[in-house]
Coordinates of C-alpha atoms in Angstrom, one line a residue:
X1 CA 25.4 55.5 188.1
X2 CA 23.2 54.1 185.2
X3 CA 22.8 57.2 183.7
X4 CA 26.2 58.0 183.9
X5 CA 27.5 55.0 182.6
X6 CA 29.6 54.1 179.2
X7 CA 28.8 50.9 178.3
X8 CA 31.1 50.6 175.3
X9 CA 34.2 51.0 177.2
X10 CA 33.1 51.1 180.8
X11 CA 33.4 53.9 184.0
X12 CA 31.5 57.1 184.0
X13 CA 31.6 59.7 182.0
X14 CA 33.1 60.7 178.5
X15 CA 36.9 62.4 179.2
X16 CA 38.6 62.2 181.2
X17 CA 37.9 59.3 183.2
X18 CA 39.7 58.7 186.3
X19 CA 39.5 55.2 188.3
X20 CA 37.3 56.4 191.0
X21 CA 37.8 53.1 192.8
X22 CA 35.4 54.3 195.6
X23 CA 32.7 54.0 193.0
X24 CA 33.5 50.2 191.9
X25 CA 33.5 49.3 195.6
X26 CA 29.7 50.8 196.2
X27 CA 28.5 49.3 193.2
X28 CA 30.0 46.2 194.7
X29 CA 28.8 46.3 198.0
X30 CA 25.4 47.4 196.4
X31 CA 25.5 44.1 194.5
X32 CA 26.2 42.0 197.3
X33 CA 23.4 43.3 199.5
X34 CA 20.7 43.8 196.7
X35 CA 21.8 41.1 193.9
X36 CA 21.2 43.8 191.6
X37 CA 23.2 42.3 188.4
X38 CA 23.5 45.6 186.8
X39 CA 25.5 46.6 189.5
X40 CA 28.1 43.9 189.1
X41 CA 28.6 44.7 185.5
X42 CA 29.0 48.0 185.7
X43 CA 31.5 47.2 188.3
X44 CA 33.5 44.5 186.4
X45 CA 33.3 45.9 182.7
X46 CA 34.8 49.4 184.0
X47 CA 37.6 47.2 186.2
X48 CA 38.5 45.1 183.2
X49 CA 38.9 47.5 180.5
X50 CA 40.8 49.8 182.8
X51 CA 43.1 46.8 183.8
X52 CA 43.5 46.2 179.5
X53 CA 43.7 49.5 178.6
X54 CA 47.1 51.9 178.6
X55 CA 45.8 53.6 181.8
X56 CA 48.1 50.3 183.5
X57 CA 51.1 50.5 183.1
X58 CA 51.4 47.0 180.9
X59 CA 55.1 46.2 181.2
X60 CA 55.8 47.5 184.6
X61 CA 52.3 47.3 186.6
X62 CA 50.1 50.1 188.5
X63 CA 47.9 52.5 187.3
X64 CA 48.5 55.9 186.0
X65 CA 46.5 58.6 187.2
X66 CA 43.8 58.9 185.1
X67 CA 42.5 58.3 180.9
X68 CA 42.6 61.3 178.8
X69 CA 40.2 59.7 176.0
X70 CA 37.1 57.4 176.8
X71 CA 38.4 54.1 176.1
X72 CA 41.2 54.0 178.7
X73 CA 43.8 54.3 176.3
X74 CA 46.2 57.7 176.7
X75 CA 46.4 58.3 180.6
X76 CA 48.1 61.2 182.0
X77 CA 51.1 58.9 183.2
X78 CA 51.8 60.3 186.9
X79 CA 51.2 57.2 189.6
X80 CA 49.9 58.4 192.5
X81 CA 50.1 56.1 195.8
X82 CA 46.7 57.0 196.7
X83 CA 45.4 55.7 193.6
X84 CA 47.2 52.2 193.7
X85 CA 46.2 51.7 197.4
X86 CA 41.9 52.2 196.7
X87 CA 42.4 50.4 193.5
X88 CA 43.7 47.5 195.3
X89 CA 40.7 47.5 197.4
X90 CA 38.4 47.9 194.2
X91 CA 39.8 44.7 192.8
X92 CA 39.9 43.2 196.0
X93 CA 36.1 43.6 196.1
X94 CA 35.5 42.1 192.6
X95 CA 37.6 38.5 193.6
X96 CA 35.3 38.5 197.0
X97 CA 32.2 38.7 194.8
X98 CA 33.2 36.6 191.7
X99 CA 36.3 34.5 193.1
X100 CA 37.8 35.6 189.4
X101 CA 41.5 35.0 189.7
X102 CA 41.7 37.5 186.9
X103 CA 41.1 40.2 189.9
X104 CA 43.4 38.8 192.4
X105 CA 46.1 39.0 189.6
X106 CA 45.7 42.7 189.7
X107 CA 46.0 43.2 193.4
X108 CA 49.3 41.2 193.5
X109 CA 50.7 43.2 190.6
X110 CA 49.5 46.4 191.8
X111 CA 51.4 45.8 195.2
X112 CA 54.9 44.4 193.7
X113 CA 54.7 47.6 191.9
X114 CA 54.7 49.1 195.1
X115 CA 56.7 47.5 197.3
X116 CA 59.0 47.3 194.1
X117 CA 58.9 51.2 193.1
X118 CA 57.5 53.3 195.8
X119 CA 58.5 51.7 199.1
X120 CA 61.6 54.0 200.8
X121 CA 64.6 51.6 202.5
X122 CA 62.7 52.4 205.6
X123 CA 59.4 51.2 204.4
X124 CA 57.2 54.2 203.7
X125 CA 55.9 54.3 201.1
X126 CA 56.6 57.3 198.3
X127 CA 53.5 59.5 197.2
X128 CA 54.0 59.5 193.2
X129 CA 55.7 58.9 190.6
X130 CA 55.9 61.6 187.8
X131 CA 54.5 61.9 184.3
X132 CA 57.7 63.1 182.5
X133 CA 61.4 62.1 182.1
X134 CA 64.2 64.0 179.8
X135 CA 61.2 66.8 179.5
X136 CA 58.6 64.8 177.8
X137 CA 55.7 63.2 179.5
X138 CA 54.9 59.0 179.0
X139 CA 58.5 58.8 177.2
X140 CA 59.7 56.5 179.6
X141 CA 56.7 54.3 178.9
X142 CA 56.0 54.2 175.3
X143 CA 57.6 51.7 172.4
X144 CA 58.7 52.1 168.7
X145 CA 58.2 48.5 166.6
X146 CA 61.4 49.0 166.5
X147 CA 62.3 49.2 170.0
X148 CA 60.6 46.0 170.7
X149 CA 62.0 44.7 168.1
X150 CA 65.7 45.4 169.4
X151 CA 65.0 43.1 172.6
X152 CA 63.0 40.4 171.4
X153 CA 63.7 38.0 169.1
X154 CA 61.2 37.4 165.7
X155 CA 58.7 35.1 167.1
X156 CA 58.6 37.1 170.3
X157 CA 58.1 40.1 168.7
X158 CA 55.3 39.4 166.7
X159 CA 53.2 37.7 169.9
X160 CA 53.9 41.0 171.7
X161 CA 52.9 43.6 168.7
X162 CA 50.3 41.7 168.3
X163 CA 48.9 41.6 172.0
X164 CA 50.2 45.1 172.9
X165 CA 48.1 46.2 169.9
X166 CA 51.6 48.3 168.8
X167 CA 51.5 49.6 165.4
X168 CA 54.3 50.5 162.9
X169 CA 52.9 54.1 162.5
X170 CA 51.8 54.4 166.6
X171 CA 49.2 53.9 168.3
X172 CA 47.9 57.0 170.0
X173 CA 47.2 60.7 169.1
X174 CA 50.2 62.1 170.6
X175 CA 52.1 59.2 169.4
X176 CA 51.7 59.5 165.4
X177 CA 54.2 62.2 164.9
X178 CA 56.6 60.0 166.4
X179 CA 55.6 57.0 166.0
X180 CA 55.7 55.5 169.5
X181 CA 52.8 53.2 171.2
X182 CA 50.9 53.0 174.6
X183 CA 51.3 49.0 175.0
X184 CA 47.3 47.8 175.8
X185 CA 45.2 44.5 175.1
X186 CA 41.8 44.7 173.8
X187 CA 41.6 40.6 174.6
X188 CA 40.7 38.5 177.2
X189 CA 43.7 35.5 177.7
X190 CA 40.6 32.7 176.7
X191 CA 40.2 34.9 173.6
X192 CA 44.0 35.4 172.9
X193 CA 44.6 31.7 173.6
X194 CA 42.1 30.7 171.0
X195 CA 43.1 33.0 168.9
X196 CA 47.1 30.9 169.0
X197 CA 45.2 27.4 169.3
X198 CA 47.1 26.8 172.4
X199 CA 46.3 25.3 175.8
X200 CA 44.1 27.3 178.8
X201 CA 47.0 30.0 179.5
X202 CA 50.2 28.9 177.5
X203 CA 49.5 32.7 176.2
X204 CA 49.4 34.6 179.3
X205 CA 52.9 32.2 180.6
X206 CA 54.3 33.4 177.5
X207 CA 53.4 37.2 177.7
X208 CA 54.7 36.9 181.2
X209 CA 58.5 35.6 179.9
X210 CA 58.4 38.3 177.2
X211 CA 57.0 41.5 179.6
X212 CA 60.0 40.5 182.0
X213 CA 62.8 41.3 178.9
X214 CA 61.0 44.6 178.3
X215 CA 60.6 45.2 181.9
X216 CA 64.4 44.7 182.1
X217 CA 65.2 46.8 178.8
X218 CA 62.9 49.3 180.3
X219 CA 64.7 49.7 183.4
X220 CA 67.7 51.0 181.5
X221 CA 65.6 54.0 180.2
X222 CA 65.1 58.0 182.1
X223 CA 62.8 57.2 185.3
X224 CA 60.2 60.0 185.6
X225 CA 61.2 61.7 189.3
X226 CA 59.7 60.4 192.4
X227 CA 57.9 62.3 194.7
X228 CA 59.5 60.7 197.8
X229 CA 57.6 62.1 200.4
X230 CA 56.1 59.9 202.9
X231 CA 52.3 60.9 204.2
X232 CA 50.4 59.1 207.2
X233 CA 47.6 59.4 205.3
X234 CA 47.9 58.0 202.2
X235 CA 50.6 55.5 203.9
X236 CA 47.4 54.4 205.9
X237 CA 45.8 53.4 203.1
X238 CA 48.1 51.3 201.2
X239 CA 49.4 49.2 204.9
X240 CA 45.4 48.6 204.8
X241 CA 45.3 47.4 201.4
X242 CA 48.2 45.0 201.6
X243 CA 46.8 43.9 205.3
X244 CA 44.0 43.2 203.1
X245 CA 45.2 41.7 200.4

């Protein structure tokens, strides 16, 4: 794993990088029975910058399938159920070994996606959501300034360009012809709410207010197709990661 590792932007490897839970929940198992420190930071840098980066889905929560680049920015966008279930268990593993609410966050986000997105009126759960809608992969997921712009008012908008890291001109490779972003922080919410000189988390309350109306506009957009089949398996492993949870 050490020799493997990226320590500028975390995970294994160059590109791709996929989120490989299973590996984050060795390393902290390994930590837990050893104390070995470089253990845990493997672990938690990789499960933070994953969590920042455009491989989550920012606005709408869960984790695409995997980063084409290094730095967790462009992900292939199909969401696999699979994927959300182990990660789940990942973070899971991080809160029990650092009782960092920042962890526990993404467990509860990554199973209101679920239960809010993939979970059938019977209450299987669906096996994936796909990468493209209207014949274009990530479309439903990317933003223009201006789109932002269209559903936020001034003050908003500039908090959220600025956060989002969304540029005028795009923010990705695929994204410069058209101009269209991959919303992603590079900032912690101690950093960003220094940054604003506000209180421990004013920040974070108001990024929540804002992601909601772009959530919402969102929602009006092409939805990639769902894959609505149902599996034991993979059905097994999300009931044991809410049972958990």
């Amino acid at each position: 794993f050490e020799l493997n590792y990226d320590n500028r932007y975390g995970g294994f490897g160059s590109s791709p990088k996929f989120p490989k839970p299973h590996d984050y929940m060795f390393l902290l198992n390994y930590y837990y029975r050893t104390n070995n420190d470089n253990a845990l930071k493997m672990a938690e840098k990789s499960l933070i910058n994953m969590r920042l980066g455009g491989l989550y889905d920012q606005i709408g929560f869960g984790f695409h399938r995997y980063s084409t680049d290094s730095k967790w920015l462009a992900p292939h966008f199909e969401k696999m159920l699979y994927d959300q279930a182990m990660l789940v268990h990942a973070y899971l593993d991080a809160y029990l070994m650092t009782d960092d609410v920042k962890y526990k966050d993404v467990v509860v986000e990554i199973i209101d996606y679920v239960l809010r997105d993939m979970t059938s009126v019977e209450g299987g759960f669906y096996s994936a959501e796909d990468a493209d809608s209207q014949g274009e992969e990530g479309l439903f997921y990317v933003w223009k300034t201006e789109d932002i712009r269209e559903v936020l008012d001034e003050d908003e908008s500039a908090f959220i360009i600025d956060i989002l890291n969304i540029k005028e001109n795009g923010n990705w490779k695929e994204g410069f012809r058209d101009h269209t972003n991959i919303p992603h922080r590079t900032s912690s919410w101690e950093e960003i709410d220094k940054k604003y000189g506000v209180l421990l988390d004013e920040s974070k309350n108001l990024y929540e207010s804002i992601r909601v109306k772009l959530f919402n506009n969102r929602e009006r957009r092409v939805h990639p197709q769902k894959d609505d089949k149902i599996l034991t398996d993979w059905n097994g492993l999300m009931i044991s990661a809410i049972a958990r949870a």
